[in-house]
mmCIF file of C-alpha atoms and ligand atoms in Angstrom:
data_model
loop_
_atom_site.group_PDB
_atom_site.id
_atom_site.type_symbol
_atom_site.label_atom_id
_atom_site.label_comp_id
_atom_site.label_asym_id
_atom_site.label_seq_id
_atom_site.Cartn_x
_atom_site.Cartn_y
_atom_site.Cartn_z
ATOM 1 C CA MET A 149 -22.375 11.829 -29.604
ATOM 2 C CA ILE A 150 -20.181 11.613 -26.525
ATOM 3 C CA LYS A 151 -17.461 14.237 -26.120
ATOM 4 C CA VAL A 152 -14.292 13.207 -24.304
ATOM 5 C CA THR A 153 -11.971 16.070 -23.372
ATOM 6 C CA LEU A 154 -8.288 15.212 -23.064
ATOM 7 C CA LYS A 155 -5.777 16.805 -20.726
ATOM 8 C CA ASP A 156 -4.408 19.075 -23.468
ATOM 9 C CA GLY A 157 -7.915 20.364 -24.191
ATOM 10 C CA LYS A 158 -8.388 18.319 -27.351
ATOM 11 C CA VAL A 159 -11.883 16.829 -27.740
ATOM 12 C CA LEU A 160 -12.618 13.372 -29.179
ATOM 13 C CA GLU A 161 -16.132 12.435 -30.235
ATOM 14 C CA PHE A 162 -17.696 8.972 -30.099
ATOM 15 C CA GLU A 163 -21.019 7.600 -31.258
ATOM 16 C CA GLY A 164 -22.600 6.124 -28.142
ATOM 17 C CA SER A 165 -20.824 4.761 -25.085
ATOM 18 C CA VAL A 166 -17.172 3.797 -25.351
ATOM 19 C CA LYS A 167 -14.595 2.044 -23.186
ATOM 20 C CA VAL A 168 -11.770 4.231 -21.899
ATOM 21 C CA GLU A 169 -9.205 1.822 -23.369
ATOM 22 C CA GLU A 170 -10.660 2.483 -26.845
ATOM 23 C CA VAL A 171 -10.344 6.218 -26.277
ATOM 24 C CA VAL A 172 -6.718 5.795 -25.194
ATOM 25 C CA LYS A 173 -5.965 3.642 -28.266
ATOM 26 C CA LYS A 174 -7.289 6.480 -30.396
ATOM 27 C CA ILE A 175 -4.929 8.937 -28.694
ATOM 28 C CA GLY A 176 -1.992 6.673 -29.505
ATOM 29 C CA MET A 177 -0.814 3.084 -29.201
ATOM 30 C CA GLY A 178 2.280 4.175 -27.247
ATOM 31 C CA LEU A 179 0.140 5.746 -24.556
ATOM 32 C CA TYR A 180 -2.224 2.740 -24.622
ATOM 33 C CA LYS A 181 0.675 0.392 -23.890
ATOM 34 C CA ALA A 182 1.894 2.561 -21.021
ATOM 35 C CA ALA A 183 -1.553 3.315 -19.556
ATOM 36 C CA MET A 184 -2.248 1.959 -16.053
ATOM 37 C CA ALA A 185 -5.428 3.735 -15.034
ATOM 38 C CA VAL A 186 -7.422 6.853 -15.811
ATOM 39 C CA LYS A 187 -8.983 9.800 -14.050
ATOM 40 C CA ILE A 188 -12.497 10.462 -15.340
ATOM 41 C CA ASP A 189 -13.626 13.928 -14.208
ATOM 42 C CA GLY A 190 -10.968 13.659 -11.530
ATOM 43 C CA GLU A 191 -12.050 10.235 -10.270
ATOM 44 C CA LEU A 192 -9.581 7.335 -10.405
ATOM 45 C CA LYS A 193 -10.987 4.504 -12.589
ATOM 46 C CA ASP A 194 -10.057 1.397 -14.573
ATOM 47 C CA LEU A 195 -9.228 1.575 -18.275
ATOM 48 C CA MET A 196 -12.052 -0.944 -18.810
ATOM 49 C CA THR A 197 -14.584 1.622 -17.537
ATOM 50 C CA GLU A 198 -17.378 2.428 -19.968
ATOM 51 C CA ILE A 199 -17.837 6.133 -20.699
ATOM 52 C CA LYS A 200 -21.521 6.917 -21.090
ATOM 53 C CA LYS A 201 -21.557 10.717 -21.017
ATOM 54 C CA ASP A 202 -19.425 13.760 -21.817
ATOM 55 C CA CYS A 203 -16.382 13.882 -19.573
ATOM 56 C CA SER A 204 -12.744 14.809 -19.319
ATOM 57 C CA ILE A 205 -10.052 12.166 -18.902
ATOM 58 C CA GLU A 206 -6.444 12.056 -17.773
ATOM 59 C CA VAL A 207 -4.505 8.910 -18.645
ATOM 60 C CA LEU A 208 -2.144 7.694 -15.900
ATOM 61 C CA THR A 209 1.086 5.773 -16.536
ATOM 62 C CA PHE A 210 3.712 4.252 -14.233
ATOM 63 C CA GLU A 211 5.220 7.753 -13.943
ATOM 64 C CA ASP A 212 2.111 8.921 -12.066
ATOM 65 C CA GLU A 213 1.758 7.875 -8.441
ATOM 66 C CA ASP A 214 -1.797 6.595 -8.956
ATOM 67 C CA GLY A 215 -0.686 4.720 -12.071
ATOM 68 C CA ARG A 216 2.199 3.134 -10.200
ATOM 69 C CA TRP A 217 -0.096 2.123 -7.333
ATOM 70 C CA THR A 218 -2.580 0.598 -9.777
ATOM 71 C CA LEU A 219 0.111 -1.605 -11.332
ATOM 72 C CA ARG A 220 1.524 -2.646 -7.970
ATOM 73 C CA HIS A 221 -1.898 -3.349 -6.540
ATOM 74 C CA THR A 222 -2.510 -5.638 -9.510
ATOM 75 C CA ALA A 223 0.800 -7.339 -8.660
ATOM 76 C CA SER A 224 -0.579 -8.016 -5.161
ATOM 77 C CA HIS A 225 -3.583 -9.787 -6.749
ATOM 78 C CA ILE A 226 -1.148 -11.837 -8.858
ATOM 79 C CA LEU A 227 0.685 -12.772 -5.662
ATOM 80 C CA ALA A 228 -2.565 -13.902 -4.031
ATOM 81 C CA GLN A 229 -3.528 -15.871 -7.128
ATOM 82 C CA ALA A 230 -0.138 -17.600 -7.191
ATOM 83 C CA VAL A 231 -0.407 -18.496 -3.496
ATOM 84 C CA LYS A 232 -3.925 -19.908 -3.982
ATOM 85 C CA ARG A 233 -2.730 -22.013 -6.928
ATOM 86 C CA LEU A 234 0.156 -23.462 -4.926
ATOM 87 C CA TYR A 235 -1.442 -23.640 -1.476
ATOM 88 C CA PRO A 236 -5.246 -23.688 -1.883
ATOM 89 C CA ASN A 237 -5.920 -23.805 1.872
ATOM 90 C CA VAL A 238 -4.249 -20.477 2.596
ATOM 91 C CA LYS A 239 -6.749 -17.748 3.486
ATOM 92 C CA LEU A 240 -6.486 -14.251 2.069
ATOM 93 C CA ALA A 241 -6.629 -11.079 4.167
ATOM 94 C CA ILE A 242 -5.675 -7.776 2.518
ATOM 95 C CA GLY A 243 -3.186 -6.832 -0.216
ATOM 96 C CA PRO A 244 -2.631 -3.142 -0.889
ATOM 97 C CA ALA A 245 0.025 -1.257 -2.841
ATOM 98 C CA ILE A 246 2.510 0.722 -0.755
ATOM 99 C CA ASP A 247 5.107 3.399 -1.570
ATOM 100 C CA THR A 248 7.796 0.898 -2.484
ATOM 101 C CA GLY A 249 5.677 -1.910 -3.936
ATOM 102 C CA PHE A 250 2.930 -4.019 -2.427
ATOM 103 C CA TYR A 251 2.155 -6.673 0.167
ATOM 104 C CA TYR A 252 -0.433 -9.342 0.848
ATOM 105 C CA ASP A 253 -1.391 -10.775 4.253
ATOM 106 C CA PHE A 254 -1.940 -14.537 4.328
ATOM 107 C CA ASP A 255 -3.306 -16.892 6.959
ATOM 108 C CA ALA A 256 -1.334 -20.101 6.385
ATOM 109 C CA ASP A 257 -0.887 -22.981 8.844
ATOM 110 C CA PHE A 258 2.784 -23.245 7.830
ATOM 111 C CA PRO A 259 5.600 -20.680 7.810
ATOM 112 C CA ILE A 260 6.191 -19.048 4.416
ATOM 113 C CA THR A 261 9.937 -19.520 3.842
ATOM 114 C CA PRO A 262 12.339 -17.659 1.518
ATOM 115 C CA GLU A 263 12.463 -20.808 -0.679
ATOM 116 C CA MET A 264 8.673 -20.679 -0.959
ATOM 117 C CA LEU A 265 8.909 -17.048 -2.068
ATOM 118 C CA GLU A 266 10.966 -18.210 -5.044
ATOM 119 C CA THR A 267 8.358 -20.823 -5.962
ATOM 120 C CA ILE A 268 5.555 -18.272 -5.577
ATOM 121 C CA GLU A 269 7.468 -15.757 -7.685
ATOM 122 C CA LYS A 270 7.808 -18.349 -10.501
ATOM 123 C CA GLU A 271 4.049 -18.942 -10.389
ATOM 124 C CA MET A 272 3.491 -15.167 -10.525
ATOM 125 C CA GLU A 273 5.628 -15.004 -13.643
ATOM 126 C CA LYS A 274 3.428 -17.694 -15.200
ATOM 127 C CA ILE A 275 0.326 -15.653 -14.410
ATOM 128 C CA ILE A 276 1.955 -12.601 -15.974
ATOM 129 C CA LYS A 277 2.748 -14.637 -19.130
ATOM 130 C CA GLU A 278 -0.848 -15.866 -19.271
ATOM 131 C CA ASP A 279 -1.764 -12.173 -19.638
ATOM 132 C CA LEU A 280 -5.154 -12.649 -17.962
ATOM 133 C CA ASN A 281 -7.676 -9.839 -18.389
ATOM 134 C CA LEU A 282 -8.976 -8.187 -15.219
ATOM 135 C CA GLU A 283 -12.743 -7.963 -15.081
ATOM 136 C CA ARG A 284 -14.643 -5.871 -12.561
ATOM 137 C CA PHE A 285 -18.095 -6.826 -11.278
ATOM 138 C CA GLU A 286 -20.354 -5.806 -8.426
ATOM 139 C CA LEU A 287 -22.554 -7.919 -6.150
ATOM 140 C CA PRO A 288 -25.337 -7.035 -3.702
ATOM 141 C CA ARG A 289 -24.261 -7.387 -0.064
ATOM 142 C CA GLN A 290 -25.800 -10.800 0.711
ATOM 143 C CA GLU A 291 -24.550 -12.356 -2.534
ATOM 144 C CA ALA A 292 -21.099 -10.916 -1.944
ATOM 145 C CA ILE A 293 -20.979 -12.473 1.539
ATOM 146 C CA LYS A 294 -22.182 -15.842 0.201
ATOM 147 C CA PHE A 295 -19.644 -15.701 -2.642
ATOM 148 C CA MET A 296 -16.718 -15.280 -0.241
ATOM 149 C CA GLU A 297 -18.183 -17.771 2.275
ATOM 150 C CA ASP A 298 -18.330 -20.410 -0.467
ATOM 151 C CA LEU A 299 -14.661 -19.742 -1.197
ATOM 152 C CA GLY A 300 -13.874 -20.150 2.509
ATOM 153 C CA GLU A 301 -12.421 -16.631 2.656
ATOM 154 C CA SER A 302 -13.547 -15.704 6.168
ATOM 155 C CA TYR A 303 -11.419 -12.531 6.319
ATOM 156 C CA LYS A 304 -13.096 -11.206 3.173
ATOM 157 C CA VAL A 305 -16.519 -12.027 4.658
ATOM 158 C CA GLU A 306 -15.586 -9.943 7.707
ATOM 159 C CA LEU A 307 -14.443 -7.057 5.475
ATOM 160 C CA ILE A 308 -17.709 -7.080 3.498
ATOM 161 C CA LYS A 309 -19.806 -7.214 6.683
ATOM 162 C CA ASP A 310 -17.951 -4.149 7.970
ATOM 163 C CA LEU A 311 -18.636 -2.082 4.829
ATOM 164 C CA PRO A 312 -21.240 0.600 5.460
ATOM 165 C CA GLU A 313 -24.765 -0.219 4.226
ATOM 166 C CA GLY A 314 -25.269 0.970 0.639
ATOM 167 C CA GLU A 315 -21.562 0.841 -0.250
ATOM 168 C CA VAL A 316 -20.767 -0.580 -3.713
ATOM 169 C CA ILE A 317 -19.169 -4.027 -3.268
ATOM 170 C CA SER A 318 -16.891 -4.776 -6.196
ATOM 171 C CA PHE A 319 -14.726 -7.724 -7.210
ATOM 172 C CA TYR A 320 -11.918 -8.195 -9.698
ATOM 173 C CA LYS A 321 -11.550 -11.448 -11.594
ATOM 174 C CA GLN A 322 -8.430 -12.627 -13.423
ATOM 175 C CA GLY A 323 -8.584 -16.169 -14.773
ATOM 176 C CA GLU A 324 -9.764 -18.537 -12.033
ATOM 177 C CA PHE A 325 -9.016 -16.009 -9.285
ATOM 178 C CA THR A 326 -11.384 -13.384 -7.865
ATOM 179 C CA ASP A 327 -10.682 -10.891 -5.091
ATOM 180 C CA LEU A 328 -12.827 -8.432 -3.187
ATOM 181 C CA CYS A 329 -11.478 -5.048 -4.236
ATOM 182 C CA ALA A 330 -12.379 -1.417 -4.809
ATOM 183 C CA GLY A 331 -9.828 -1.148 -7.635
ATOM 184 C CA PRO A 332 -8.707 0.228 -9.941
ATOM 185 C CA HIS A 333 -6.558 -2.321 -11.763
ATOM 186 C CA VAL A 334 -4.577 -2.488 -14.991
ATOM 187 C CA LEU A 335 -6.131 -4.171 -18.047
ATOM 188 C CA SER A 336 -4.304 -7.494 -17.793
ATOM 189 C CA THR A 337 -1.710 -9.336 -15.719
ATOM 190 C CA GLY A 338 0.767 -9.056 -18.604
ATOM 191 C CA ARG A 339 1.158 -5.342 -17.900
ATOM 192 C CA VAL A 340 3.232 -6.213 -14.828
ATOM 193 C CA LYS A 341 6.531 -6.689 -16.622
ATOM 194 C CA ALA A 342 8.869 -7.174 -13.673
ATOM 195 C CA VAL A 343 8.046 -8.495 -10.218
ATOM 196 C CA LYS A 344 10.068 -9.485 -7.167
ATOM 197 C CA LEU A 345 9.089 -10.854 -3.754
ATOM 198 C CA LEU A 346 11.305 -9.370 -1.073
ATOM 199 C CA SER A 347 10.450 -10.557 2.434
ATOM 200 C CA VAL A 348 7.958 -12.048 4.889
ATOM 201 C CA ALA A 349 6.976 -10.479 8.201
ATOM 202 C CA GLY A 350 4.330 -11.064 10.837
ATOM 203 C CA ALA A 351 1.303 -8.772 10.846
ATOM 204 C CA TYR A 352 -1.787 -8.871 13.033
ATOM 205 C CA TRP A 353 -5.137 -9.000 11.262
ATOM 206 C CA ARG A 354 -6.350 -5.390 11.172
ATOM 207 C CA GLY A 355 -3.226 -4.312 13.052
ATOM 208 C CA ASP A 356 -4.720 -5.491 16.361
ATOM 209 C CA GLU A 357 -2.506 -7.606 18.604
ATOM 210 C CA LYS A 358 -5.607 -9.331 20.001
ATOM 211 C CA ASN A 359 -6.179 -10.793 16.529
ATOM 212 C CA LYS A 360 -4.400 -13.622 14.782
ATOM 213 C CA MET A 361 -0.848 -13.032 13.537
ATOM 214 C CA LEU A 362 -0.786 -13.364 9.734
ATOM 215 C CA GLN A 363 2.167 -13.610 7.348
ATOM 216 C CA ARG A 364 2.794 -10.519 5.251
ATOM 217 C CA VAL A 365 4.643 -11.079 1.991
ATOM 218 C CA TYR A 366 6.293 -7.936 0.598
ATOM 219 C CA GLY A 367 7.158 -7.436 -3.046
ATOM 220 C CA THR A 368 7.646 -4.819 -5.688
ATOM 221 C CA ALA A 369 6.767 -4.447 -9.361
ATOM 222 C CA PHE A 370 7.866 -2.341 -12.281
ATOM 223 C CA THR A 371 7.007 -1.953 -15.951
ATOM 224 C CA LYS A 372 10.599 -2.629 -17.011
ATOM 225 C CA LYS A 373 13.063 -5.331 -15.910
ATOM 226 C CA SER A 374 15.872 -2.750 -15.926
ATOM 227 C CA GLU A 375 13.963 -0.540 -13.459
ATOM 228 C CA LEU A 376 13.499 -3.485 -11.108
ATOM 229 C CA GLU A 377 17.190 -4.327 -11.271
ATOM 230 C CA GLU A 378 18.104 -0.723 -10.550
ATOM 231 C CA TYR A 379 15.782 -0.731 -7.545
ATOM 232 C CA LEU A 380 17.225 -3.986 -6.172
ATOM 233 C CA LYS A 381 20.728 -2.581 -6.539
ATOM 234 C CA MET A 382 19.638 0.523 -4.646
ATOM 235 C CA LEU A 383 18.297 -1.706 -1.837
ATOM 236 C CA GLU A 384 21.679 -3.454 -1.620
ATOM 237 C CA GLU A 385 23.468 -0.100 -1.409
ATOM 238 C CA ALA A 386 21.014 1.108 1.232
ATOM 239 C CA LYS A 387 21.743 -1.995 3.322
ATOM 240 C CA LYS A 388 25.407 -1.020 3.433
ATOM 241 C CA ARG A 389 24.325 2.376 4.782
ATOM 242 C CA ASP A 390 21.722 1.021 7.203
ATOM 243 C CA HIS A 391 21.767 3.293 10.263
ATOM 244 C CA ARG A 392 21.617 0.262 12.579
ATOM 245 C CA LYS A 393 24.782 -1.090 10.976
ATOM 246 C CA LEU A 394 26.593 2.269 10.821
ATOM 247 C CA GLY A 395 25.508 3.269 14.320
ATOM 248 C CA LYS A 396 27.225 0.204 15.707
ATOM 249 C CA GLU A 397 30.331 0.334 13.502
ATOM 250 C CA LEU A 398 30.967 4.035 14.175
ATOM 251 C CA ASP A 399 30.048 3.748 17.876
ATOM 252 C CA LEU A 400 27.344 6.411 17.491
ATOM 253 C CA PHE A 401 24.497 4.653 19.291
ATOM 254 C CA SER A 402 23.251 1.256 20.345
ATOM 255 C CA ILE A 403 19.853 -0.355 20.508
ATOM 256 C CA HIS A 404 18.905 -2.704 23.321
ATOM 257 C CA GLU A 405 16.184 -5.240 23.985
ATOM 258 C CA GLU A 406 14.712 -2.991 26.689
ATOM 259 C CA GLY A 407 13.841 -0.349 24.080
ATOM 260 C CA PRO A 408 13.472 -1.714 20.574
ATOM 261 C CA GLY A 409 13.700 1.190 18.147
ATOM 262 C CA PHE A 410 14.867 3.634 20.853
ATOM 263 C CA PRO A 411 18.532 4.482 20.345
ATOM 264 C CA PHE A 412 20.936 4.994 23.270
ATOM 265 C CA PHE A 413 23.271 7.736 22.008
ATOM 266 C CA HIS A 414 26.975 7.376 22.776
ATOM 267 C CA PRO A 415 29.345 10.410 23.073
ATOM 268 C CA LYS A 416 30.277 10.362 19.372
ATOM 269 C CA GLY A 417 26.625 10.003 18.407
ATOM 270 C CA MET A 418 25.735 13.023 20.538
ATOM 271 C CA VAL A 419 28.345 15.113 18.688
ATOM 272 C CA VAL A 420 26.657 14.254 15.360
ATOM 273 C CA ARG A 421 23.191 14.732 16.830
ATOM 274 C CA ASN A 422 24.015 18.148 18.296
ATOM 275 C CA MET A 423 25.593 19.292 15.042
ATOM 276 C CA LEU A 424 22.480 18.271 13.126
ATOM 277 C CA GLU A 425 20.241 20.045 15.610
ATOM 278 C CA ASP A 426 22.357 23.212 15.419
ATOM 279 C CA PHE A 427 22.117 23.135 11.631
ATOM 280 C CA TRP A 428 18.356 22.499 11.780
ATOM 281 C CA ARG A 429 17.873 25.350 14.284
ATOM 282 C CA LYS A 430 19.890 27.824 12.170
ATOM 283 C CA GLU A 431 17.926 26.972 9.013
ATOM 284 C CA HIS A 432 14.622 27.449 10.820
ATOM 285 C CA THR A 433 15.675 30.757 12.379
ATOM 286 C CA LYS A 434 16.826 31.965 8.972
ATOM 287 C CA ARG A 435 13.355 31.295 7.605
ATOM 288 C CA GLY A 436 11.556 33.130 10.390
ATOM 289 C CA TYR A 437 10.339 30.195 12.489
ATOM 290 C CA LYS A 438 10.059 30.494 16.256
ATOM 291 C CA GLU A 439 10.563 27.580 18.619
ATOM 292 C CA ILE A 440 8.071 26.253 21.125
ATOM 293 C CA LYS A 441 7.984 23.047 23.160
ATOM 294 C CA THR A 442 4.819 21.199 24.185
ATOM 295 C CA PRO A 443 4.114 17.972 26.134
ATOM 296 C CA ILE A 444 4.636 14.556 24.553
ATOM 297 C CA ILE A 445 1.696 13.074 26.490
ATOM 298 C CA LEU A 446 -1.708 14.747 26.591
ATOM 299 C CA ASN A 447 -5.185 13.952 27.880
ATOM 300 C CA GLU A 448 -7.199 11.638 25.632
ATOM 301 C CA GLU A 449 -9.934 14.303 25.261
ATOM 302 C CA LEU A 450 -7.620 16.355 23.065
ATOM 303 C CA TRP A 451 -7.138 13.495 20.617
ATOM 304 C CA HIS A 452 -10.900 13.075 20.278
ATOM 305 C CA GLN A 453 -11.183 16.772 19.522
ATOM 306 C CA SER A 454 -8.288 16.781 17.073
ATOM 307 C CA GLY A 455 -9.586 13.792 15.095
ATOM 308 C CA HIS A 456 -6.508 11.692 15.751
ATOM 309 C CA TRP A 457 -8.632 9.275 17.791
ATOM 310 C CA ASP A 458 -10.986 8.653 14.852
ATOM 311 C CA HIS A 459 -8.267 8.275 12.260
ATOM 312 C CA TYR A 460 -5.125 6.998 13.950
ATOM 313 C CA LYS A 461 -6.297 5.306 17.161
ATOM 314 C CA GLU A 462 -4.891 1.940 16.035
ATOM 315 C CA ASN A 463 -1.398 3.393 15.775
ATOM 316 C CA MET A 464 -1.473 5.409 19.007
ATOM 317 C CA TYR A 465 -0.197 4.517 22.464
ATOM 318 C CA PHE A 466 -2.295 5.096 25.556
ATOM 319 C CA THR A 467 -1.468 5.278 29.215
ATOM 320 C CA LYS A 468 -3.077 6.163 32.545
ATOM 321 C CA ILE A 469 -1.837 8.899 34.860
ATOM 322 C CA ASP A 470 -3.691 9.328 38.173
ATOM 323 C CA GLN A 471 -6.699 7.338 36.873
ATOM 324 C CA MET A 472 -7.008 9.572 33.796
ATOM 325 C CA ASP A 473 -6.519 8.456 30.193
ATOM 326 C CA TYR A 474 -3.636 9.936 28.258
ATOM 327 C CA ALA A 475 -2.009 9.273 24.897
ATOM 328 C CA ILE A 476 1.430 9.887 23.469
ATOM 329 C CA LYS A 477 1.134 12.424 20.669
ATOM 330 C CA PRO A 478 0.870 10.499 17.398
ATOM 331 C CA MET A 479 2.357 13.195 15.193
ATOM 332 C CA ASN A 480 4.848 15.972 15.452
ATOM 333 C CA CYS A 481 2.241 18.662 16.027
ATOM 334 C CA PRO A 482 2.259 20.894 19.118
ATOM 335 C CA GLY A 483 -1.074 19.468 20.327
HETATM 336 ZN ZN1 ZN Y 1354 -7.338 -5.261 -5.157
#
């Protein structure tokens, strides 16, 4: 017998191994319908995972961050599948979930236009209707490389080659489409009830400007159409309150070509800024904080020591002062 402990402490018993989805069905069909992924002994897994020994499980829905990410990551696979159906020569890079939805980076020899996004979105809706099951499988390193080489997916080949030796190399298949992926994913494409493609932007492969510029398609996904509509409405409202728009209209600050993203504060803007800083300072003092000020640029050695170099190097900015290497501090820490 296998004992599966639920979050509320209840224990279910099964004869021999059992798929998580079967366990969830036993808990209740409502939960089964809402389930996105599962934590088995704290580890994030697919609902199609086979349980072979005693364990505890926590079922994740769209309300849980990991559940939400699982659904939206599946939506990114649906996007890639739709693009491959419509434009088979496009090469796939990466397609993660993000806080507000998901994106996928494509290498296409044509610009992806807003009209194309509509066509792609229609194809995605077809894939959702087809309700394709997601199947996970693993391949040994050499076979995995050959598999992606045969598909002409050179970016995926590069990703596999960069995985450390001994790392599990897993794939997810839905219908005719397979992607290199660590997972987890929802049970089937039909679980993505509402999807919307939002924009296209340029993105360098691996975030390196020396690499090719790819096209990043952004989208979002929800489990209910009404939730998607609410989100889109919120985006519209946010646009009206965009600081770039308000800054200009209220003569608070301006942004110039010479410093993209660096505001030039005008007199009125400085009044607002100073008031905010006064408020911020008072609240900190009230709570017992003391102020210090440290340099914005520090010797590269420090960033090696702090670990920023290992983890955030790609997003840091470096400079030379008197033949020595320096970097602008990547986070708001005192150094
Ligand atoms: Zn994936």
